[in-house]
Amino acid sequence: MAEQYKGPDSPFTLEELALRDDLPAEEKVPDDVRAGLANNRVTVTVPPGQQLAPGTGGTLSLPEGSFYGCAVAETRLHERGSLRVPDGPQRAARPMWQPYLHHPRPAPVRRLEMRRIKGGTVTPFAGPVYGEYPPRQVFYPRGYPWVCIGRILVWRDISAPNWDYSGTGVLAGARTVLTASHVVPWGSTHWGAKFVAGYYDGASTAGPGGWSWVTDAHGYGPQNVSAHDMAVFRLDTPLGNQLGWFGTKGWNSSWEGRNYWTLVGYPGAVSPERPSYQAAIHVIDTDTDSDARELEHHADAGPGDSGGPFFGQWADGAYAIGTLSGYEVINGPLGIGSEDNNISAGGNALGALVKFGRDNWP
């Protein structure tokens, strides 16, 4: 299938972004948005036929079988190429009460450090680091588009007290979050997930209400590294209406080799409780699979980054061209044909999946 969106449509380079002034908020935060982000809430699932009972000292007594959170109602796989490719980009949106910050605000690193027997410091790591670009920078996620990116906490069994693993996602519509397909525990029948926008040290920088439970998950096949390793979540709370969202664009061959792109995520090797980013990344090559593409690059990545947006900035906002999938190591004979790349899943399938979420989850 031929790629769409051809033409002189390139994002800003890092140098061009450096020359652009940040845009202040132009409107007062609406009362309902302010209240929604300022007020925390608790979701409890109670077995059918049971109800919460008042306790003593302002507590509630939960019936046996109750649990914190809610199970995902629908988990659905889509066949490759089954969703209609949109005629153009899925547009980004910035609420006028959100400032536009072209660069995130740096923050200190908080990472686990271990000591060697001889006294030296060892930092744990798992994942490919190429050192081709300046090291990843931890940042404080405030303002558009940085607060739209968040951490995804996943329970294989939502009735369990603690989550099992985490990934990264980004708001791509009012209730739509874009992430990687392998973040979904396909095959689990009673799982749950929580998206925390602007996750930083265990909470949302948008306010106590800047999070939502996931109610539905749709995606393509669960390959670990694949052009179709992408999924969308439906949020119970329409955080996109409060914080804004990313757009998406299909791949344009004129972008290859140009340092346009930024990667954001929550890799455990850097600082899992704080987001980090790497900028001015270029795509080395792409491989096509039906309506999707594997975008090969040497951005530094590791566990916890999965589902993080691979994006650029245009005049009207931030647009994801991919979602981080994983990495590949190909060993050719005598080193001929060997490849070692990180992969982001993108192409027309990305826009088709986000369009599905926006159309069905307003």
mmCIF file of C-alpha atoms in Angstrom:
data_model
loop_
_atom_site.group_PDB
_atom_site.id
_atom_site.type_symbol
_atom_site.label_atom_id
_atom_site.label_comp_id
_atom_site.label_asym_id
_atom_site.label_seq_id
_atom_site.Cartn_x
_atom_site.Cartn_y
_atom_site.Cartn_z
ATOM 1 C CA MET A 1 0.000 0.000 0.000
ATOM 2 C CA ALA A 2 1.414 3.401 -0.959
ATOM 3 C CA GLU A 3 2.174 5.774 1.887
ATOM 4 C CA GLN A 4 0.116 8.936 2.146
ATOM 5 C CA TYR A 5 0.799 12.520 3.276
ATOM 6 C CA LYS A 6 3.589 13.231 0.789
ATOM 7 C CA GLY A 7 4.873 16.723 0.225
ATOM 8 C CA PRO A 8 6.819 19.494 1.961
ATOM 9 C CA ASP A 9 5.404 18.712 5.402
ATOM 10 C CA SER A 10 8.315 18.532 7.798
ATOM 11 C CA PRO A 11 8.411 19.170 11.552
ATOM 12 C CA PHE A 12 10.653 21.725 13.209
ATOM 13 C CA THR A 13 14.280 20.834 13.741
ATOM 14 C CA LEU A 14 15.784 21.250 17.205
ATOM 15 C CA GLU A 15 17.446 24.458 16.006
ATOM 16 C CA GLU A 16 14.137 25.836 14.754
ATOM 17 C CA LEU A 17 12.421 24.959 18.021
ATOM 18 C CA ALA A 18 15.162 26.794 19.923
ATOM 19 C CA LEU A 19 14.215 29.997 18.087
ATOM 20 C CA ARG A 20 10.499 29.712 18.819
ATOM 21 C CA ASP A 21 9.028 31.390 21.882
ATOM 22 C CA ASP A 22 6.862 29.324 24.188
ATOM 23 C CA LEU A 23 3.172 30.210 23.983
ATOM 24 C CA PRO A 24 1.476 31.246 27.233
ATOM 25 C CA ALA A 25 -2.017 30.145 28.150
ATOM 26 C CA GLU A 26 -4.538 32.391 26.421
ATOM 27 C CA GLU A 27 -7.640 31.518 28.421
ATOM 28 C CA LYS A 28 -8.596 30.935 32.031
ATOM 29 C CA VAL A 29 -9.005 27.297 32.944
ATOM 30 C CA PRO A 30 -12.759 26.502 32.834
ATOM 31 C CA ASP A 31 -14.291 25.753 36.214
ATOM 32 C CA ASP A 32 -15.249 22.198 35.290
ATOM 33 C CA VAL A 33 -11.717 21.442 34.034
ATOM 34 C CA ARG A 34 -10.121 22.959 37.121
ATOM 35 C CA ALA A 35 -12.427 20.967 39.398
ATOM 36 C CA GLY A 36 -11.865 17.749 37.448
ATOM 37 C CA LEU A 37 -8.088 17.992 37.724
ATOM 38 C CA ALA A 38 -8.058 19.288 41.311
ATOM 39 C CA ASN A 39 -10.312 16.608 42.809
ATOM 40 C CA ASN A 40 -9.089 13.081 43.356
ATOM 41 C CA ARG A 41 -11.448 10.131 43.149
ATOM 42 C CA VAL A 42 -11.559 6.477 44.130
ATOM 43 C CA THR A 43 -13.038 3.703 41.990
ATOM 44 C CA VAL A 44 -14.159 0.524 43.727
ATOM 45 C CA THR A 45 -15.722 -2.481 42.016
ATOM 46 C CA VAL A 46 -18.271 -4.297 44.178
ATOM 47 C CA PRO A 47 -19.624 -7.792 43.380
ATOM 48 C CA PRO A 48 -23.150 -7.906 41.885
ATOM 49 C CA GLY A 49 -25.857 -7.683 44.530
ATOM 50 C CA GLN A 50 -23.484 -6.172 47.108
ATOM 51 C CA GLN A 51 -23.107 -2.573 48.232
ATOM 52 C CA LEU A 52 -20.775 -0.418 50.247
ATOM 53 C CA ALA A 53 -21.599 -0.183 53.939
ATOM 54 C CA PRO A 54 -20.718 2.725 56.227
ATOM 55 C CA GLY A 55 -18.059 1.933 58.789
ATOM 56 C CA THR A 56 -16.737 3.885 61.744
ATOM 57 C CA GLY A 57 -14.612 6.996 61.705
ATOM 58 C CA GLY A 58 -15.544 7.983 58.153
ATOM 59 C CA THR A 59 -14.528 4.634 56.634
ATOM 60 C CA LEU A 60 -16.429 2.338 54.292
ATOM 61 C CA SER A 61 -16.733 -1.387 54.733
ATOM 62 C CA LEU A 62 -16.192 -3.234 51.450
ATOM 63 C CA PRO A 63 -18.029 -6.493 50.743
ATOM 64 C CA GLU A 64 -15.970 -9.615 50.190
ATOM 65 C CA GLY A 65 -14.710 -9.768 46.597
ATOM 66 C CA SER A 66 -14.518 -5.986 46.166
ATOM 67 C CA PHE A 67 -11.377 -4.439 44.687
ATOM 68 C CA TYR A 68 -9.867 -1.063 43.942
ATOM 69 C CA GLY A 69 -10.212 -0.024 40.279
ATOM 70 C CA CYS A 70 -12.195 -1.504 37.415
ATOM 71 C CA ALA A 71 -11.606 -4.309 34.954
ATOM 72 C CA VAL A 72 -11.195 -3.557 31.252
ATOM 73 C CA ALA A 73 -14.572 -4.267 29.653
ATOM 74 C CA GLU A 74 -13.461 -5.030 26.088
ATOM 75 C CA THR A 75 -10.120 -6.241 24.750
ATOM 76 C CA ARG A 76 -10.149 -6.647 20.984
ATOM 77 C CA LEU A 77 -7.621 -7.527 18.316
ATOM 78 C CA HIS A 78 -7.989 -6.095 14.810
ATOM 79 C CA GLU A 79 -6.725 -7.764 11.660
ATOM 80 C CA ARG A 80 -3.922 -5.943 9.894
ATOM 81 C CA GLY A 81 -5.295 -3.599 7.279
ATOM 82 C CA SER A 82 -8.871 -3.928 8.572
ATOM 83 C CA LEU A 83 -9.219 -0.316 9.759
ATOM 84 C CA ARG A 84 -9.766 2.483 7.269
ATOM 85 C CA VAL A 85 -6.725 4.665 6.737
ATOM 86 C CA PRO A 86 -7.677 8.340 7.219
ATOM 87 C CA ASP A 87 -7.396 10.755 4.307
ATOM 88 C CA GLY A 88 -4.946 12.955 6.193
ATOM 89 C CA PRO A 89 -3.280 13.461 9.569
ATOM 90 C CA GLN A 90 -5.237 13.040 12.769
ATOM 91 C CA ARG A 91 -5.002 16.585 14.106
ATOM 92 C CA ALA A 92 -3.356 17.624 17.355
ATOM 93 C CA ALA A 93 -5.267 19.742 19.877
ATOM 94 C CA ARG A 94 -4.039 22.171 22.525
ATOM 95 C CA PRO A 95 -6.590 23.758 24.886
ATOM 96 C CA MET A 96 -6.029 27.488 25.052
ATOM 97 C CA TRP A 97 -5.648 27.275 28.843
ATOM 98 C CA GLN A 98 -2.572 25.070 28.377
ATOM 99 C CA PRO A 99 0.760 26.812 27.686
ATOM 100 C CA TYR A 100 2.771 25.426 24.762
ATOM 101 C CA LEU A 101 6.322 24.611 25.847
ATOM 102 C CA HIS A 102 8.534 23.696 22.900
ATOM 103 C CA HIS A 103 11.157 22.250 25.259
ATOM 104 C CA PRO A 104 10.450 20.453 28.557
ATOM 105 C CA ARG A 105 11.797 21.718 31.859
ATOM 106 C CA PRO A 106 14.809 19.635 33.036
ATOM 107 C CA ALA A 107 14.557 17.804 36.352
ATOM 108 C CA PRO A 108 17.094 15.869 38.434
ATOM 109 C CA VAL A 109 17.524 12.142 37.998
ATOM 110 C CA ARG A 110 16.321 9.801 40.721
ATOM 111 C CA ARG A 111 17.643 6.328 40.001
ATOM 112 C CA LEU A 112 18.606 3.223 41.896
ATOM 113 C CA GLU A 113 22.345 2.997 42.448
ATOM 114 C CA MET A 114 24.278 -0.057 43.590
ATOM 115 C CA ARG A 115 27.818 -0.337 44.927
ATOM 116 C CA ARG A 116 30.544 -2.683 43.787
ATOM 117 C CA ILE A 117 32.582 -4.604 46.343
ATOM 118 C CA LYS A 118 35.447 -2.188 45.652
ATOM 119 C CA GLY A 119 33.172 0.801 46.279
ATOM 120 C CA GLY A 120 32.423 1.888 42.709
ATOM 121 C CA THR A 121 28.908 2.864 41.618
ATOM 122 C CA VAL A 122 26.889 0.580 39.339
ATOM 123 C CA THR A 123 23.663 1.709 37.718
ATOM 124 C CA PRO A 124 21.350 -1.133 36.613
ATOM 125 C CA PHE A 125 20.361 -1.181 32.960
ATOM 126 C CA ALA A 126 18.448 -3.382 30.537
ATOM 127 C CA GLY A 127 17.984 -2.270 26.963
ATOM 128 C CA PRO A 128 19.975 -0.971 23.997
ATOM 129 C CA VAL A 129 21.858 2.305 24.413
ATOM 130 C CA TYR A 130 23.739 3.563 21.374
ATOM 131 C CA GLY A 131 25.204 6.823 22.631
ATOM 132 C CA GLU A 132 24.601 8.380 19.234
ATOM 133 C CA TYR A 133 22.755 11.378 20.703
ATOM 134 C CA PRO A 134 23.107 13.375 23.926
ATOM 135 C CA PRO A 135 21.997 11.281 26.946
ATOM 136 C CA ARG A 136 18.338 11.133 27.860
ATOM 137 C CA GLN A 137 17.212 14.035 30.026
ATOM 138 C CA VAL A 138 14.739 13.680 32.898
ATOM 139 C CA PHE A 139 12.119 16.434 32.871
ATOM 140 C CA TYR A 140 9.120 17.832 34.747
ATOM 141 C CA PRO A 141 6.020 17.286 32.551
ATOM 142 C CA ARG A 142 4.030 20.494 32.569
ATOM 143 C CA GLY A 143 2.365 22.328 29.684
ATOM 144 C CA TYR A 144 1.457 21.048 26.252
ATOM 145 C CA PRO A 145 2.567 18.635 24.824
ATOM 146 C CA TRP A 146 4.579 17.137 27.706
ATOM 147 C CA VAL A 147 1.707 16.683 30.160
ATOM 148 C CA CYS A 148 -0.155 14.626 27.521
ATOM 149 C CA ILE A 149 2.414 11.847 27.897
ATOM 150 C CA GLY A 150 1.975 9.523 30.847
ATOM 151 C CA ARG A 151 2.751 6.255 32.523
ATOM 152 C CA ILE A 152 0.524 3.186 32.133
ATOM 153 C CA LEU A 153 0.258 0.828 35.119
ATOM 154 C CA VAL A 154 -1.026 -2.642 34.233
ATOM 155 C CA TRP A 155 -2.605 -5.347 36.410
ATOM 156 C CA ARG A 156 -2.842 -8.823 34.865
ATOM 157 C CA ASP A 157 -5.484 -9.439 37.532
ATOM 158 C CA ILE A 158 -7.183 -6.194 38.508
ATOM 159 C CA SER A 159 -8.339 -7.641 41.827
ATOM 160 C CA ALA A 160 -4.687 -7.949 42.917
ATOM 161 C CA PRO A 161 -3.455 -5.151 45.208
ATOM 162 C CA ASN A 162 -0.416 -4.170 43.125
ATOM 163 C CA TRP A 163 0.207 -3.598 39.429
ATOM 164 C CA ASP A 164 2.444 -6.028 37.532
ATOM 165 C CA TYR A 165 4.333 -3.865 35.023
ATOM 166 C CA SER A 166 4.292 -0.453 33.399
ATOM 167 C CA GLY A 167 4.627 1.186 30.014
ATOM 168 C CA THR A 168 4.194 4.606 28.435
ATOM 169 C CA GLY A 169 1.282 6.135 26.530
ATOM 170 C CA VAL A 170 0.135 9.446 25.114
ATOM 171 C CA LEU A 171 -3.232 11.154 24.817
ATOM 172 C CA ALA A 172 -4.350 10.977 21.168
ATOM 173 C CA GLY A 173 -7.982 12.058 21.582
ATOM 174 C CA ALA A 174 -10.513 13.040 24.236
ATOM 175 C CA ARG A 175 -10.570 9.494 25.651
ATOM 176 C CA THR A 176 -7.952 7.829 23.434
ATOM 177 C CA VAL A 177 -4.463 6.834 24.590
ATOM 178 C CA LEU A 178 -1.917 5.502 22.093
ATOM 179 C CA THR A 179 0.561 2.873 23.258
ATOM 180 C CA ALA A 180 2.248 -0.356 22.120
ATOM 181 C CA SER A 181 0.246 -3.541 21.580
ATOM 182 C CA HIS A 182 2.564 -5.543 23.808
ATOM 183 C CA VAL A 183 1.626 -3.323 26.767
ATOM 184 C CA VAL A 184 -1.778 -5.075 26.660
ATOM 185 C CA PRO A 185 -1.840 -8.418 28.541
ATOM 186 C CA TRP A 186 -3.577 -10.238 25.680
ATOM 187 C CA GLY A 187 -5.204 -13.395 26.975
ATOM 188 C CA SER A 188 -5.943 -11.989 30.423
ATOM 189 C CA THR A 189 -9.666 -11.968 31.140
ATOM 190 C CA HIS A 190 -9.765 -9.843 34.288
ATOM 191 C CA TRP A 191 -7.076 -7.253 33.783
ATOM 192 C CA GLY A 192 -6.898 -3.533 34.359
ATOM 193 C CA ALA A 193 -4.809 -0.493 33.490
ATOM 194 C CA LYS A 194 -4.449 3.041 34.774
ATOM 195 C CA PHE A 195 -3.142 5.971 32.729
ATOM 196 C CA VAL A 196 -1.551 8.831 34.676
ATOM 197 C CA ALA A 197 -0.972 11.921 32.528
ATOM 198 C CA GLY A 198 2.253 13.776 33.321
ATOM 199 C CA TYR A 199 3.277 11.045 35.779
ATOM 200 C CA TYR A 200 5.984 12.330 38.103
ATOM 201 C CA ASP A 201 6.985 10.745 41.424
ATOM 202 C CA GLY A 202 3.777 8.745 41.696
ATOM 203 C CA ALA A 203 1.235 11.417 40.755
ATOM 204 C CA SER A 204 0.045 13.556 37.853
ATOM 205 C CA THR A 205 1.535 17.025 37.495
ATOM 206 C CA ALA A 206 -1.864 18.132 36.145
ATOM 207 C CA GLY A 207 -3.421 17.621 39.574
ATOM 208 C CA PRO A 208 -4.882 14.867 41.766
ATOM 209 C CA GLY A 209 -7.491 14.141 39.085
ATOM 210 C CA GLY A 210 -5.061 13.841 36.160
ATOM 211 C CA TRP A 211 -5.470 10.078 35.745
ATOM 212 C CA SER A 212 -8.057 7.608 34.492
ATOM 213 C CA TRP A 213 -8.863 3.897 34.442
ATOM 214 C CA VAL A 214 -8.859 2.149 31.076
ATOM 215 C CA THR A 215 -12.227 0.702 30.044
ATOM 216 C CA ASP A 216 -11.425 -0.739 26.575
ATOM 217 C CA ALA A 217 -8.331 -1.793 24.643
ATOM 218 C CA HIS A 218 -8.075 -2.310 20.887
ATOM 219 C CA GLY A 219 -4.964 -3.086 18.902
ATOM 220 C CA TYR A 220 -3.188 -5.174 16.314
ATOM 221 C CA GLY A 221 -1.425 -8.505 16.876
ATOM 222 C CA PRO A 222 0.811 -8.739 19.946
ATOM 223 C CA GLN A 223 4.211 -9.034 18.297
ATOM 224 C CA ASN A 224 7.094 -7.855 20.465
ATOM 225 C CA VAL A 225 8.801 -5.955 17.644
ATOM 226 C CA SER A 226 6.533 -5.293 14.714
ATOM 227 C CA ALA A 227 5.264 -2.563 12.448
ATOM 228 C CA HIS A 228 1.812 -3.268 13.924
ATOM 229 C CA ASP A 229 2.852 -3.216 17.593
ATOM 230 C CA MET A 230 0.327 -0.514 18.483
ATOM 231 C CA ALA A 231 -2.856 -0.235 20.533
ATOM 232 C CA VAL A 232 -5.332 2.359 21.750
ATOM 233 C CA PHE A 233 -7.027 2.550 25.148
ATOM 234 C CA ARG A 234 -10.369 4.119 26.002
ATOM 235 C CA LEU A 235 -10.257 6.201 29.173
ATOM 236 C CA ASP A 236 -13.138 6.410 31.617
ATOM 237 C CA THR A 237 -12.319 10.118 32.110
ATOM 238 C CA PRO A 238 -11.857 12.305 28.969
ATOM 239 C CA LEU A 239 -8.475 13.714 30.002
ATOM 240 C CA GLY A 240 -7.798 14.890 26.439
ATOM 241 C CA ASN A 241 -10.515 17.538 26.785
ATOM 242 C CA GLN A 242 -8.665 18.883 29.809
ATOM 243 C CA LEU A 243 -5.031 18.569 28.718
ATOM 244 C CA GLY A 244 -5.033 18.325 24.916
ATOM 245 C CA TRP A 245 -3.722 15.524 22.731
ATOM 246 C CA PHE A 246 -1.188 14.533 20.099
ATOM 247 C CA GLY A 247 -1.992 14.156 16.435
ATOM 248 C CA THR A 248 -0.620 11.399 14.210
ATOM 249 C CA LYS A 249 0.965 11.416 10.763
ATOM 250 C CA GLY A 250 1.884 8.657 8.350
ATOM 251 C CA TRP A 251 5.492 8.200 7.286
ATOM 252 C CA ASN A 252 6.950 10.517 4.639
ATOM 253 C CA SER A 253 10.052 9.211 2.874
ATOM 254 C CA SER A 254 11.522 12.728 2.704
ATOM 255 C CA TRP A 255 11.990 12.580 6.486
ATOM 256 C CA GLU A 256 14.470 9.711 6.390
ATOM 257 C CA GLY A 257 17.884 10.611 7.801
ATOM 258 C CA ARG A 258 16.713 13.956 9.215
ATOM 259 C CA ASN A 259 16.995 14.747 12.927
ATOM 260 C CA TYR A 260 13.392 15.713 13.612
ATOM 261 C CA TRP A 261 12.186 13.269 16.239
ATOM 262 C CA THR A 262 11.817 13.052 20.011
ATOM 263 C CA LEU A 263 11.236 9.961 22.153
ATOM 264 C CA VAL A 264 9.678 10.131 25.629
ATOM 265 C CA GLY A 265 9.094 7.363 28.141
ATOM 266 C CA TYR A 266 9.598 5.993 31.638
ATOM 267 C CA PRO A 267 12.560 3.590 31.326
ATOM 268 C CA GLY A 268 13.531 1.948 34.595
ATOM 269 C CA ALA A 269 17.228 2.299 33.791
ATOM 270 C CA VAL A 270 16.990 6.100 33.777
ATOM 271 C CA SER A 271 14.284 7.097 36.265
ATOM 272 C CA PRO A 272 11.001 5.121 36.228
ATOM 273 C CA GLU A 273 9.196 7.618 38.467
ATOM 274 C CA ARG A 274 10.074 10.562 36.212
ATOM 275 C CA PRO A 275 9.842 10.873 32.424
ATOM 276 C CA SER A 276 12.904 11.309 30.249
ATOM 277 C CA TYR A 277 13.386 12.292 26.629
ATOM 278 C CA GLN A 278 15.911 12.247 23.832
ATOM 279 C CA ALA A 279 15.664 14.679 20.915
ATOM 280 C CA ALA A 280 17.024 15.298 17.404
ATOM 281 C CA ILE A 281 16.709 11.597 16.489
ATOM 282 C CA HIS A 282 16.765 10.479 12.869
ATOM 283 C CA VAL A 283 15.125 7.440 11.265
ATOM 284 C CA ILE A 284 17.775 5.231 9.674
ATOM 285 C CA ASP A 285 15.491 3.059 7.552
ATOM 286 C CA THR A 286 11.933 1.721 7.407
ATOM 287 C CA ASP A 287 10.415 -1.676 6.654
ATOM 288 C CA THR A 288 6.864 -1.962 5.351
ATOM 289 C CA ASP A 289 4.285 -4.479 6.576
ATOM 290 C CA SER A 290 0.909 -3.950 4.847
ATOM 291 C CA ASP A 291 -0.331 -0.540 6.027
ATOM 292 C CA ALA A 292 2.292 -0.152 8.772
ATOM 293 C CA ARG A 293 6.015 0.533 8.990
ATOM 294 C CA GLU A 294 8.843 -0.318 11.307
ATOM 295 C CA LEU A 295 10.819 2.890 11.912
ATOM 296 C CA GLU A 296 14.438 1.978 12.682
ATOM 297 C CA HIS A 297 16.496 4.361 14.811
ATOM 298 C CA HIS A 298 19.227 4.585 17.441
ATOM 299 C CA ALA A 299 17.407 6.457 20.186
ATOM 300 C CA ASP A 300 18.292 5.053 23.612
ATOM 301 C CA ALA A 301 15.484 2.958 25.076
ATOM 302 C CA GLY A 302 14.747 0.288 27.657
ATOM 303 C CA PRO A 303 11.972 -1.468 29.594
ATOM 304 C CA GLY A 304 9.293 1.024 30.637
ATOM 305 C CA ASP A 305 9.648 2.983 27.366
ATOM 306 C CA SER A 306 7.245 0.664 25.524
ATOM 307 C CA GLY A 307 4.412 2.635 23.952
ATOM 308 C CA GLY A 308 6.167 5.981 24.307
ATOM 309 C CA PRO A 309 5.496 8.472 21.491
ATOM 310 C CA PHE A 310 8.055 8.940 18.723
ATOM 311 C CA PHE A 311 7.083 12.414 17.592
ATOM 312 C CA GLY A 312 7.836 15.779 16.048
ATOM 313 C CA GLN A 313 6.454 19.273 16.520
ATOM 314 C CA TRP A 314 4.674 21.268 13.839
ATOM 315 C CA ALA A 315 3.215 24.779 14.034
ATOM 316 C CA ASP A 316 -0.153 23.424 15.215
ATOM 317 C CA GLY A 317 1.109 20.926 17.781
ATOM 318 C CA ALA A 318 2.831 17.624 18.438
ATOM 319 C CA TYR A 319 2.344 14.659 16.093
ATOM 320 C CA ALA A 320 3.354 11.051 16.732
ATOM 321 C CA ILE A 321 4.701 9.151 13.756
ATOM 322 C CA GLY A 322 5.289 6.036 15.835
ATOM 323 C CA THR A 323 5.021 4.315 19.191
ATOM 324 C CA LEU A 324 8.083 2.598 20.674
ATOM 325 C CA SER A 325 7.983 -1.144 20.166
ATOM 326 C CA GLY A 326 11.354 -2.732 20.981
ATOM 327 C CA TYR A 327 14.646 -3.580 19.330
ATOM 328 C CA GLU A 328 16.104 -5.970 16.804
ATOM 329 C CA VAL A 329 19.484 -7.662 16.517
ATOM 330 C CA ILE A 330 20.164 -9.314 13.161
ATOM 331 C CA ASN A 331 23.441 -11.167 12.737
ATOM 332 C CA GLY A 332 24.449 -11.702 9.117
ATOM 333 C CA PRO A 333 27.209 -14.037 7.940
ATOM 334 C CA LEU A 334 30.644 -12.475 8.573
ATOM 335 C CA GLY A 335 28.773 -9.380 9.767
ATOM 336 C CA ILE A 336 27.287 -8.721 6.329
ATOM 337 C CA GLY A 337 23.689 -7.565 6.612
ATOM 338 C CA SER A 338 23.860 -7.267 10.397
ATOM 339 C CA GLU A 339 21.473 -4.778 11.992
ATOM 340 C CA ASP A 340 21.030 -3.533 15.523
ATOM 341 C CA ASN A 341 18.204 -1.001 15.860
ATOM 342 C CA ASN A 342 15.448 0.193 18.124
ATOM 343 C CA ILE A 343 12.020 0.081 16.474
ATOM 344 C CA SER A 344 8.980 2.349 16.593
ATOM 345 C CA ALA A 345 5.740 1.115 15.026
ATOM 346 C CA GLY A 346 4.204 3.633 12.631
ATOM 347 C CA GLY A 347 2.851 4.208 9.139
ATOM 348 C CA ASN A 348 -0.735 4.583 7.991
ATOM 349 C CA ALA A 349 -1.953 1.945 10.469
ATOM 350 C CA LEU A 350 -1.132 4.343 13.313
ATOM 351 C CA GLY A 351 -3.555 6.982 12.055
ATOM 352 C CA ALA A 352 -6.195 4.341 11.311
ATOM 353 C CA LEU A 353 -6.084 3.014 14.872
ATOM 354 C CA VAL A 354 -6.213 6.486 16.445
ATOM 355 C CA LYS A 355 -9.088 7.430 14.137
ATOM 356 C CA PHE A 356 -10.958 4.342 15.328
ATOM 357 C CA GLY A 357 -10.506 5.470 18.936
ATOM 358 C CA ARG A 358 -11.581 9.049 18.259
ATOM 359 C CA ASP A 359 -14.628 7.975 16.231
ATOM 360 C CA ASN A 360 -15.866 5.454 18.794
ATOM 361 C CA TRP A 361 -14.792 7.085 22.066
ATOM 362 C CA PRO A 362 -15.695 10.798 21.908
#
